[in-house]
Short mmCIF file of C-alpha atoms and ligand atoms in Angstrom, two decimals:
data_model
loop_
_atom_site.label_atom_id
_atom_site.label_comp_id
_atom_site.label_asym_id
_atom_site.label_seq_id
_atom_site.Cartn_x
_atom_site.Cartn_y
_atom_site.Cartn_z
CA MET A 142 217.50 75.00 218.72
CA LEU A 143 216.38 77.75 216.77
CA ASP A 144 219.83 79.08 215.78
CA ARG A 145 220.76 75.52 214.39
CA LYS A 146 217.84 75.47 212.35
CA ARG A 147 218.73 78.86 210.69
CA ASP A 148 222.13 77.68 210.31
CA GLU A 149 220.81 74.65 208.42
CA ILE A 150 218.68 76.63 206.10
CA LEU A 151 221.81 79.25 205.45
CA TYR A 152 223.81 76.42 204.76
CA SER A 153 221.84 74.45 202.49
CA SER A 154 221.12 77.64 200.47
CA PHE A 155 224.72 78.21 200.27
CA GLN A 156 225.55 74.69 199.46
CA SER A 157 223.97 74.79 196.29
CA THR A 158 226.74 77.50 195.33
CA LYS A 159 229.66 75.50 196.67
CA GLU A 160 229.65 71.90 197.18
CA GLY A 161 226.13 71.29 195.08
CA LYS A 162 227.44 72.46 191.85
CA GLU A 163 230.04 69.70 191.72
CA GLU A 164 227.68 67.14 192.32
CA LEU A 165 225.12 68.63 189.98
CA TYR A 166 227.74 69.49 187.50
CA HIS A 167 228.90 65.44 187.23
CA SER A 168 225.30 64.19 187.27
CA GLU A 169 224.33 66.44 184.19
CA LYS A 170 227.55 65.59 182.20
CA ASN A 171 226.42 62.19 182.35
CA LYS A 172 223.02 62.81 181.39
CA ILE A 173 224.12 65.05 178.56
CA LYS A 174 226.31 62.54 177.04
CA ASP A 175 223.35 59.93 176.71
CA ILE A 176 220.84 62.26 175.35
CA ASN A 177 220.12 62.92 171.48
CA HIS A 178 220.17 66.25 170.08
CA GLU A 179 216.48 66.82 169.73
CA SER A 180 215.94 66.78 173.75
CA ASN A 181 218.96 69.15 174.20
CA TYR A 182 218.07 71.83 171.77
CA ASN A 183 214.49 73.86 171.87
CA SER A 184 212.96 72.34 168.64
CA LEU A 185 211.54 76.12 167.55
CA THR A 186 214.51 78.26 168.33
CA GLY A 187 217.49 75.86 168.35
CA LEU A 188 218.83 77.17 171.40
CA PRO A 189 220.16 74.66 174.07
CA VAL A 190 217.45 73.94 176.83
CA LEU A 191 218.13 74.57 180.49
CA ARG A 192 220.05 71.33 181.06
CA LEU A 193 222.46 71.91 178.15
CA PHE A 194 222.93 75.57 178.99
CA TYR A 195 224.03 74.55 182.38
CA TYR A 196 226.01 71.89 181.20
CA SER A 197 227.89 73.83 178.60
CA ALA A 198 228.25 76.99 180.81
CA GLY A 199 229.70 74.66 183.53
CA GLU A 200 232.44 73.49 180.89
CA ILE A 201 233.50 77.02 180.29
CA VAL A 202 233.88 77.64 184.08
CA LYS A 203 236.05 74.73 184.20
CA GLU A 204 238.32 75.64 181.52
CA HIS A 205 238.19 79.19 182.46
CA PRO A 206 238.17 79.40 186.08
CA GLU A 207 239.68 82.80 186.25
CA GLU A 208 237.12 84.48 184.64
CA ARG A 209 233.93 86.39 186.15
CA TYR A 210 230.52 85.37 184.99
CA ALA A 211 226.99 86.63 185.02
CA VAL A 212 223.66 85.18 183.90
CA ILE A 213 221.04 87.34 182.41
CA VAL A 214 217.39 86.01 182.12
CA MET A 215 214.99 87.73 180.15
CA ASP A 216 211.05 87.22 179.67
CA ILE A 217 208.41 89.06 177.38
CA THR A 218 205.90 91.06 179.39
CA GLN A 219 202.68 89.62 178.35
CA PHE A 220 203.65 86.92 175.86
CA LYS A 221 200.41 85.35 176.45
CA ALA A 222 198.49 88.61 175.05
CA VAL A 223 200.78 88.30 171.83
CA ASN A 224 200.00 84.99 171.20
CA GLU A 225 196.46 85.58 171.81
CA PHE A 226 196.03 89.08 169.83
CA LEU A 227 198.22 88.02 167.13
CA GLY A 228 198.21 84.20 166.76
CA ARG A 229 200.67 81.85 167.58
CA LYS A 230 202.67 82.03 164.22
CA GLU A 231 203.54 85.47 165.12
CA GLY A 232 204.46 84.78 169.02
CA ASP A 233 206.94 81.85 167.14
CA ARG A 234 208.28 84.66 164.84
CA LEU A 235 209.19 86.90 167.90
CA LEU A 236 210.88 84.14 169.78
CA LYS A 237 213.06 83.13 166.71
CA PHE A 238 213.98 86.78 166.68
CA ILE A 239 215.04 87.03 170.18
CA ALA A 240 217.13 83.54 169.73
CA GLU A 241 218.89 85.15 166.72
CA CYS A 242 219.89 88.46 168.68
CA LEU A 243 221.20 86.18 171.53
CA ASN A 244 223.13 83.81 169.05
CA GLU A 245 224.89 86.91 167.72
CA TYR A 246 226.35 87.46 171.40
CA VAL A 247 227.17 83.57 171.50
CA LYS A 248 229.32 84.60 168.24
CA GLU A 249 230.66 87.73 169.45
CA ARG A 250 231.29 87.32 172.91
CA PRO A 251 234.00 85.13 174.44
CA PHE A 252 232.62 82.22 177.01
CA THR A 253 229.13 82.65 176.26
CA VAL A 254 226.25 80.50 176.13
CA ALA A 255 222.52 81.35 175.31
CA GLY A 256 219.48 79.22 176.54
CA HIS A 257 215.75 78.71 175.71
CA LEU A 258 214.35 78.01 179.16
CA ARG A 259 210.67 77.61 178.20
CA ALA A 260 208.00 79.59 176.21
CA ASP A 261 209.21 83.17 176.41
CA ASN A 262 212.04 82.67 178.88
CA PHE A 263 215.76 83.03 177.56
CA CYS A 264 218.99 83.47 179.30
CA LEU A 265 222.61 84.34 178.43
CA PHE A 266 225.49 83.20 180.51
CA THR A 267 228.74 85.30 179.75
CA ALA A 268 232.10 86.30 181.07
CA TYR A 269 232.11 90.07 181.98
CA ARG A 270 234.56 92.69 183.00
CA ASN A 271 232.18 95.40 184.61
CA LYS A 272 228.44 95.52 185.28
CA GLN A 273 227.79 98.04 182.87
CA GLU A 274 228.51 95.75 179.95
CA LEU A 275 226.00 93.57 181.17
CA ALA A 276 223.38 96.55 181.45
CA ASP A 277 224.45 97.30 177.76
CA ILE A 278 223.70 94.07 176.45
CA ALA A 279 220.05 94.20 178.19
CA VAL A 280 219.49 97.86 176.44
CA ALA A 281 220.88 96.57 173.34
CA ILE A 282 218.52 93.55 173.10
CA GLN A 283 215.57 95.94 174.10
CA ARG A 284 216.60 98.44 171.48
CA ARG A 285 216.55 95.55 168.79
CA ILE A 286 213.11 94.19 169.75
CA LYS A 287 211.67 97.60 169.48
CA THR A 288 212.78 97.71 165.98
CA PHE A 289 211.34 94.32 165.16
CA PRO A 290 208.31 94.73 162.72
CA PHE A 291 205.60 93.52 164.86
CA ALA A 292 202.00 94.63 165.44
CA TYR A 293 202.56 94.95 169.32
CA ARG A 294 204.81 97.00 171.50
CA VAL A 295 207.02 94.14 172.84
CA ILE A 296 208.86 94.71 176.23
CA ILE A 297 211.55 92.57 177.68
CA SER A 298 212.52 92.59 181.15
CA PHE A 299 215.52 91.26 182.40
CA GLY A 300 217.29 90.10 185.58
CA ILE A 301 220.97 89.89 185.83
CA CYS A 302 223.36 87.89 188.47
CA ALA A 303 226.87 89.05 188.01
CA SER A 304 228.94 87.14 190.26
CA GLU A 305 231.65 88.32 192.34
CA GLU A 306 233.31 85.02 192.98
CA VAL A 307 235.09 83.14 190.72
CA GLN A 308 233.73 79.33 189.82
CA PRO A 309 229.92 80.22 190.68
CA ALA A 310 227.37 77.36 190.42
CA ILE A 311 225.55 78.35 187.30
CA PRO A 312 221.76 77.35 188.73
CA TYR A 313 222.49 79.62 191.64
CA LEU A 314 223.34 82.54 189.02
CA LYS A 315 219.92 81.71 187.36
CA ASP A 316 217.81 81.54 190.23
CA CYS A 317 219.45 84.93 191.48
CA ALA A 318 218.84 86.66 188.02
CA THR A 319 215.24 85.31 188.01
CA LEU A 320 214.69 86.84 191.48
CA ALA A 321 215.94 90.09 190.22
CA LEU A 322 213.58 89.63 187.36
CA SER A 323 210.72 89.26 189.31
CA GLU A 324 211.23 92.43 191.22
CA VAL A 325 211.22 94.27 187.50
CA LYS A 326 208.96 92.29 185.48
CA GLY A 327 205.83 94.36 184.05
CA LYS A 328 207.31 97.67 185.42
CA TYR A 329 207.64 100.35 183.04
CA TYR A 330 210.39 102.25 184.65
CA ALA A 331 213.13 99.80 184.20
CA ASP A 332 214.26 97.21 181.62
CA TYR A 333 216.78 95.37 183.99
CA ASN A 334 217.55 94.64 187.52
CA PHE A 335 220.44 93.52 189.16
CA PHE A 336 220.58 90.85 191.65
CA THR A 337 221.65 92.43 195.09
CA GLU A 338 222.79 91.33 198.47
CA GLU A 339 219.83 92.96 200.07
CA MET A 340 217.71 90.29 197.73
CA ARG A 341 219.53 87.70 199.13
CA THR A 342 219.33 88.76 202.74
CA ASN A 343 215.35 89.06 202.04
CA MET A 344 215.08 85.84 200.16
CA LEU A 345 217.14 83.94 203.30
CA ARG A 346 214.48 85.67 205.50
CA GLU A 347 211.58 84.53 203.75
CA LYS A 348 212.86 80.80 203.68
CA LEU A 349 213.26 81.25 207.46
CA VAL A 350 209.84 82.54 208.07
CA GLU A 351 208.35 79.80 205.69
CA SER A 352 210.34 76.95 207.57
CA ASP A 353 209.37 78.56 210.98
CA MET A 354 205.64 78.74 209.82
CA MET A 355 205.51 74.96 208.79
CA GLU A 356 207.04 74.15 212.33
CA ALA A 357 204.49 76.26 213.96
CA LEU A 358 201.71 74.47 212.00
CA GLU A 359 202.93 71.01 213.24
CA LYS A 360 203.34 72.46 216.90
CA GLY A 361 199.63 73.64 216.66
CA GLU A 362 201.17 77.49 217.38
CA ILE A 363 198.53 78.80 214.67
CA VAL A 364 195.51 79.80 216.21
CA PRO A 365 192.37 81.96 215.60
CA TYR A 366 191.85 85.24 217.70
CA VAL A 367 188.30 86.75 217.35
CA GLN A 368 187.71 90.50 217.46
CA PRO A 369 183.78 90.86 217.93
CA LYS A 370 181.56 92.72 215.57
CA VAL A 371 179.07 95.29 217.28
CA ASN A 372 175.78 96.76 216.55
CA MET A 373 176.80 100.64 217.16
CA VAL A 374 173.38 101.48 218.39
CA THR A 375 172.74 98.57 220.69
CA GLY A 376 176.24 97.97 221.66
CA ARG A 377 175.68 94.35 221.23
CA ILE A 378 178.16 91.48 219.70
CA VAL A 379 176.32 90.44 216.46
CA GLY A 380 179.42 88.49 215.27
CA GLY A 381 183.53 88.25 214.88
CA GLU A 382 186.10 87.95 212.61
CA ALA A 383 188.63 85.17 213.04
CA LEU A 384 192.27 86.92 212.74
CA VAL A 385 195.35 84.27 212.77
CA ARG A 386 197.98 84.48 215.39
CA TRP A 387 201.02 82.71 215.86
CA LEU A 388 201.73 81.85 219.55
CA SER A 389 205.32 80.99 218.95
CA ALA A 390 207.11 79.40 221.97
CA GLU A 391 210.20 81.80 221.24
CA LYS A 392 208.93 85.00 219.93
CA GLY A 393 205.66 85.40 221.93
CA MET A 394 202.50 86.40 219.96
CA VAL A 395 202.95 87.41 216.12
CA SER A 396 200.62 89.19 214.02
CA PRO A 397 199.67 88.24 210.51
CA GLY A 398 201.32 91.39 208.84
CA GLU A 399 204.73 89.72 209.66
CA PHE A 400 203.80 86.33 207.96
CA ILE A 401 201.16 86.35 205.63
CA PRO A 402 202.45 88.33 202.81
CA ILE A 403 205.43 86.09 202.92
CA ILE A 404 203.53 82.83 202.78
CA GLU A 405 201.00 84.18 200.44
CA LYS A 406 203.99 84.49 197.93
CA THR A 407 204.72 80.70 198.54
CA GLY A 408 201.36 79.37 198.83
CA LEU A 409 201.99 78.03 202.59
CA VAL A 410 199.13 80.63 203.37
CA ILE A 411 196.56 77.94 201.96
CA LYS A 412 197.40 75.44 205.16
CA VAL A 413 197.52 78.40 207.44
CA ASP A 414 193.99 79.59 206.38
CA LYS A 415 192.69 76.11 206.38
CA ARG A 416 194.03 75.56 209.97
CA VAL A 417 192.06 78.72 210.92
CA TRP A 418 189.20 77.76 209.13
CA SER A 419 188.92 74.46 210.49
CA GLN A 420 189.11 75.96 214.37
CA VAL A 421 186.60 78.15 213.71
CA PHE A 422 184.17 75.61 212.38
CA GLN A 423 185.01 73.54 215.35
CA TYR A 424 184.05 76.41 217.62
CA GLN A 425 180.79 76.81 216.00
CA LYS A 426 179.97 73.55 216.06
CA ARG A 427 180.73 73.08 219.87
CA VAL A 428 178.17 76.40 220.19
CA LEU A 429 175.72 74.37 218.80
CA ASP A 430 176.05 71.37 220.38
CA GLU A 431 175.70 73.12 223.55
CA GLY A 432 172.41 74.28 222.34
CA ARG A 433 173.31 77.64 222.02
CA SER A 434 172.95 79.92 218.83
CA PRO A 435 176.09 81.10 217.35
CA VAL A 436 176.94 84.37 215.95
CA PRO A 437 178.44 84.45 212.61
CA ILE A 438 182.39 84.38 212.71
CA SER A 439 183.71 85.38 209.53
CA ILE A 440 187.38 84.08 208.16
CA ASN A 441 189.57 85.55 205.85
CA VAL A 442 190.15 83.83 202.40
CA SER A 443 193.59 84.39 200.93
CA ARG A 444 193.37 85.79 197.19
CA MET A 445 195.69 82.68 196.77
CA HIS A 446 192.48 80.47 197.06
CA ILE A 447 191.06 81.96 194.35
CA TYR A 448 193.27 80.00 191.80
CA ASP A 449 191.76 76.88 193.61
CA ALA A 450 188.91 75.34 191.49
CA SER A 451 187.73 73.15 194.16
CA LEU A 452 187.36 76.18 196.91
CA SER A 453 183.62 76.05 197.09
CA GLU A 454 183.68 72.13 197.49
CA THR A 455 186.45 72.93 200.35
CA PHE A 456 183.64 75.17 202.28
CA SER A 457 180.77 72.88 201.58
CA GLU A 458 182.86 70.09 202.94
CA MET A 459 183.72 71.91 206.17
CA CYS A 460 179.99 73.00 206.45
CA ASP A 461 178.99 69.07 206.09
CA ARG A 462 182.19 67.37 208.46
CA TYR A 463 181.27 69.84 211.29
CA GLY A 464 177.44 69.99 210.82
CA VAL A 465 177.72 73.86 210.81
CA PRO A 466 175.37 76.07 208.39
CA ALA A 467 177.19 78.27 205.88
CA GLY A 468 175.71 81.49 207.24
CA TYR A 469 177.51 81.26 210.59
CA VAL A 470 180.78 81.38 208.62
CA PRO A 471 181.08 84.51 206.24
CA LEU A 472 183.98 84.55 203.87
CA GLU A 473 186.05 87.71 203.65
CA LEU A 474 188.01 88.15 200.38
CA THR A 475 190.30 91.27 200.24
CA GLU A 476 188.99 93.83 197.76
CA SER A 477 191.90 93.13 195.09
CA ALA A 478 190.70 89.62 194.74
CA PHE A 479 187.53 90.97 193.04
CA THR A 480 189.54 92.97 190.33
CA GLY A 481 192.34 90.33 189.65
CA GLU A 482 193.08 88.54 186.39
CA LYS A 483 191.05 85.61 187.42
CA ASN A 484 187.33 86.23 187.35
CA ILE A 485 185.92 84.94 190.50
CA ASN A 486 182.40 85.63 190.06
CA SER A 487 181.29 81.63 189.20
CA ASP A 488 183.30 80.73 192.32
CA LEU A 489 181.33 83.36 194.42
CA VAL A 490 177.84 82.40 192.55
CA LYS A 491 178.51 78.85 194.03
CA LEU A 492 179.35 79.70 197.49
CA ARG A 493 176.45 82.23 197.62
CA ASN A 494 174.14 79.62 196.50
CA LYS A 495 175.31 77.56 199.08
CA GLY A 496 174.55 79.89 201.75
CA PHE A 497 178.05 81.58 202.36
CA VAL A 498 177.99 85.24 202.93
CA ILE A 499 180.46 87.08 200.90
CA SER A 500 182.15 89.87 202.35
CA MET A 501 184.56 92.37 200.27
CA ASP A 502 187.25 93.11 202.89
CA ASP A 503 189.53 96.32 202.92
CA PHE A 504 187.46 98.27 200.60
CA GLY A 505 189.10 101.46 199.89
CA SER A 506 192.60 100.44 201.17
CA GLY A 507 193.83 99.68 197.54
CA TYR A 508 192.92 100.62 194.26
CA SER A 509 189.04 100.07 194.67
CA SER A 510 187.30 100.98 191.55
CA LEU A 511 183.13 101.97 191.91
CA ASN A 512 183.04 99.87 189.18
CA MET A 513 183.45 96.70 191.35
CA LEU A 514 180.36 97.78 193.25
CA LYS A 515 178.27 96.94 190.04
CA GLY A 516 179.04 93.29 190.39
CA GLN A 517 176.38 91.46 192.07
CA GLU A 518 178.55 88.54 193.75
CA PHE A 519 178.93 89.80 197.40
CA ASP A 520 176.99 90.72 200.35
CA GLU A 521 178.71 93.18 202.42
CA VAL A 522 181.22 95.53 202.12
CA LYS A 523 183.78 96.27 204.67
CA ILE A 524 184.98 99.83 204.91
CA ASP A 525 188.81 99.97 205.52
CA LYS A 526 190.37 101.65 208.56
CA GLU A 527 192.14 103.99 205.97
CA PHE A 528 189.08 105.67 205.17
CA LEU A 529 188.87 106.77 208.94
CA SER A 530 192.09 108.22 209.40
CA ASP A 531 191.26 111.76 208.63
CA ILE A 532 187.46 111.89 209.27
CA SER A 533 187.46 115.41 210.98
CA GLY A 534 188.23 116.73 207.64
CA ARG A 535 185.28 117.97 205.66
CA ARG A 536 186.10 116.59 202.24
CA SER A 537 186.67 113.17 203.99
CA LYS A 538 183.34 113.16 205.53
CA VAL A 539 181.69 114.24 202.32
CA VAL A 540 183.47 111.24 200.53
CA ILE A 541 182.33 108.81 203.34
CA ARG A 542 178.82 110.16 203.64
CA HIS A 543 178.32 109.77 199.73
CA LEU A 544 179.61 106.20 199.98
CA LEU A 545 177.69 105.00 202.54
CA ALA A 546 174.35 106.48 200.91
CA MET A 547 175.42 104.87 197.73
CA LEU A 548 175.89 101.26 199.42
CA GLN A 549 172.75 101.62 201.16
CA GLU A 550 170.73 102.31 197.65
CA LEU A 551 172.59 99.45 196.22
CA GLY A 552 171.07 96.87 199.14
CA VAL A 553 174.61 96.12 200.22
CA ASN A 554 175.53 95.24 203.89
CA ILE A 555 178.19 97.64 205.29
CA ILE A 556 180.52 97.36 208.27
CA VAL A 557 183.04 99.83 209.24
CA GLU A 558 186.11 98.55 210.48
CA GLY A 559 188.86 100.39 212.60
CA ILE A 560 186.59 102.35 215.05
CA GLU A 561 188.73 103.88 217.32
CA THR A 562 187.06 107.17 218.82
CA GLU A 563 183.58 108.04 219.79
CA GLU A 564 183.86 110.75 217.20
CA GLN A 565 184.27 108.25 214.34
CA ARG A 566 181.36 106.28 215.84
CA ASP A 567 178.83 109.16 215.96
CA PHE A 568 179.67 109.79 212.27
CA PHE A 569 179.00 106.60 211.29
CA VAL A 570 175.85 106.20 213.12
CA GLU A 571 174.51 109.44 212.17
CA ASN A 572 175.21 108.31 208.29
CA GLY A 573 173.22 104.87 208.84
CA CYS A 574 175.83 102.61 209.27
CA ARG A 575 175.33 100.23 212.18
CA ARG A 576 177.83 97.52 212.30
CA ALA A 577 181.28 97.92 213.15
CA GLN A 578 184.66 96.45 214.44
CA GLY A 579 187.38 98.58 216.04
CA PHE A 580 189.37 98.92 219.04
CA TRP A 581 187.10 101.16 220.31
CA TYR A 582 184.71 98.67 220.99
CA TYR A 583 187.09 95.56 221.29
CA LYS A 584 190.51 94.25 220.14
CA PRO A 585 191.13 90.74 218.83
CA MET A 586 191.05 88.27 221.45
CA PRO A 587 191.69 84.50 222.16
CA LEU A 588 188.40 82.45 221.00
CA GLU A 589 187.91 81.39 224.66
CA GLU A 590 187.56 85.10 225.81
CA PHE A 591 185.08 85.94 222.81
CA ASP A 592 183.12 82.81 224.01
CA GLU A 593 183.02 84.23 227.46
CA LEU A 594 181.72 87.43 226.17
CA LEU A 595 179.05 86.06 224.50
CA ARG A 596 177.90 83.84 227.49
CA THR A 597 177.75 86.98 229.52
CA GLN A 598 175.86 88.87 226.94
CA SER A 599 173.31 86.13 226.59
CA LYS A 600 173.04 86.04 230.33
CA ASN A 601 172.33 89.58 230.63
CA SER A 602 169.71 89.35 227.88
CA GLY A 603 168.20 86.21 228.91
CA LYS A 604 169.02 84.65 225.56
CA THR A 605 170.56 81.53 224.58
CA THR A 606 173.63 83.01 222.42
P1 LIG B 268 191.75 92.28 207.97
O1 LIG B 268 191.24 91.12 207.51
O2 LIG B 268 191.09 93.66 207.24
O3 LIG B 268 191.46 92.66 209.62
C1 LIG B 268 191.49 93.44 210.10
C2 LIG B 268 192.66 93.93 210.90
O4 LIG B 268 192.48 95.28 211.41
C3 LIG B 268 193.00 93.34 211.87
O5 LIG B 268 194.54 93.37 211.96
C4 LIG B 268 192.46 93.87 213.20
O6 LIG B 268 193.36 93.60 214.30
C5 LIG B 268 192.74 95.40 212.73
N1 LIG B 268 191.86 96.18 213.55
C6 LIG B 268 190.80 95.82 213.67
N2 LIG B 268 189.97 97.35 214.37
C7 LIG B 268 190.98 98.10 214.54
C8 LIG B 268 191.28 99.28 215.17
O7 LIG B 268 190.36 99.83 215.61
N3 LIG B 268 192.38 100.13 214.88
C9 LIG B 268 193.49 99.49 214.43
N4 LIG B 268 194.69 100.17 214.26
N5 LIG B 268 193.60 98.17 213.76
C10 LIG B 268 192.40 97.61 213.85
P2 LIG B 268 195.43 91.75 211.94
O8 LIG B 268 194.99 90.99 212.80
O9 LIG B 268 196.77 92.18 212.47
O10 LIG B 268 195.10 91.42 210.64
C11 LIG B 268 195.86 91.99 209.49
C12 LIG B 268 195.39 91.59 208.19
O11 LIG B 268 196.27 90.15 208.20
C13 LIG B 268 194.10 91.03 208.02
O12 LIG B 268 193.37 92.44 207.66
C14 LIG B 268 193.94 90.17 206.82
O13 LIG B 268 194.35 90.69 205.73
C15 LIG B 268 195.28 89.42 207.18
N6 LIG B 268 194.62 88.13 208.20
C16 LIG B 268 194.25 88.03 209.43
N7 LIG B 268 194.28 86.91 209.53
C17 LIG B 268 194.00 86.00 208.56
C18 LIG B 268 194.17 84.77 208.03
O14 LIG B 268 193.45 83.72 208.76
N8 LIG B 268 194.19 84.20 206.63
C19 LIG B 268 194.52 85.28 206.02
N9 LIG B 268 194.57 84.92 204.81
N10 LIG B 268 194.61 86.77 206.21
C20 LIG B 268 194.67 86.90 207.57
MG1 LIG B 269 189.62 90.65 207.03
MG1 LIG B 270 189.79 94.52 206.82
#
């Protein structure tokens, strides 16, 4: 069953290269015939738009099927900044200059078409003999752009797909070139990147994961496990963190590391997160309905959500729907969400006003800047397990000790993640950190097991937790 599904996905990806191209070609040809000049050419640069680009390239392939062809896509790094700092007019002047460069190739090289896809995206379709020629085109365009009199250092990134097959499907070449571009865009060590077999394998693997996850959601195989948070001084469980698990009928339990990074690229993580969140809210409601007092169970909020303007409403609705106060479901946002291009402060203010506790996850794992700590809009910092890896070293101890002192002075709550040894525990307790999460205490467990632990704890202490 699984193999059949895999075959279907592989087949549909390749279809666009084979059977699909004929169909696309004929439908585009008919459309082009009916369309007037303006909609076929970009009004600023006069270059063909995508549809005409595909059509003209298709005509060339049809007339000269013996040639080998390539598509080069290009993108100006930070074109938005050009427009913002220098004004739209200057931005337009740059785009026109790039179009002129491309037009020269169209005149000079046989079997060549240029296109202006959108804003700062251009492409070139051309016949080639060897890959070096294509790299030379990218380098030469880059060089020319550098000589363009402009008050901003413009860098262009290129993605190149050189087809080994005869009669390739142009949209497929363009998609592959775009994928190659996405891997080099904004990097300063390289201007261009060729599409490789490895990229194709990765792309297919990612597609498989994505479709497997959609099926897993339908089958109800996406569930939260919970890792208890403990007070290291008393040993009591004071909360939990919901960590998604995929309980696959075929593969067994799959950890988030294997699918979250992939579904974060496509946005499917939003659905997966919401599934986890609703199960946590449901559980907290059940505890409340049973007359027990819940401990807070935090949920992870992928950085993808920070672009969602209705995030705070989504959480408020969940509180209302399940009748669970916001304080019982703290929100963990990875530290990089606090430093990304979008300023999330206003969202965080809204959420905190509604009673949500905001926790800065993975502190110290990435590019933390102490500057981030100056911001006010979080309640808790979760010290990442990376910090603990070499805790025996003197320098490491100094860093952590001072970090803890600083956080305490700032009045931020601290929780340390990844306590695996008694030595680590003792060190953090000695330095005033009380709360922890780590394998030394508990590993993540099914929700029901966590519930059992809480019941036992409350029985032993005579409380209703
Ligand atoms: P995280 O949010 O920082 O979660 C803590 C991770 O550290 C968990 O891994 C947990 O099992 C692991 N951990 C805790 N204590 C120890 C320890 O003592 N030693 C070691 N070696 N590891 C420990 P897990 O469950 O594999 O999750 C990995 C990451 O996946 C999470 O890191 C989080 O970034 C992401 N993730 C998990 N669940 C979700 C979810 O529902 N939504 C989203 N968007 N991301 C999630
Ligand atoms: Mg977390
Ligand atoms: Mg963490």
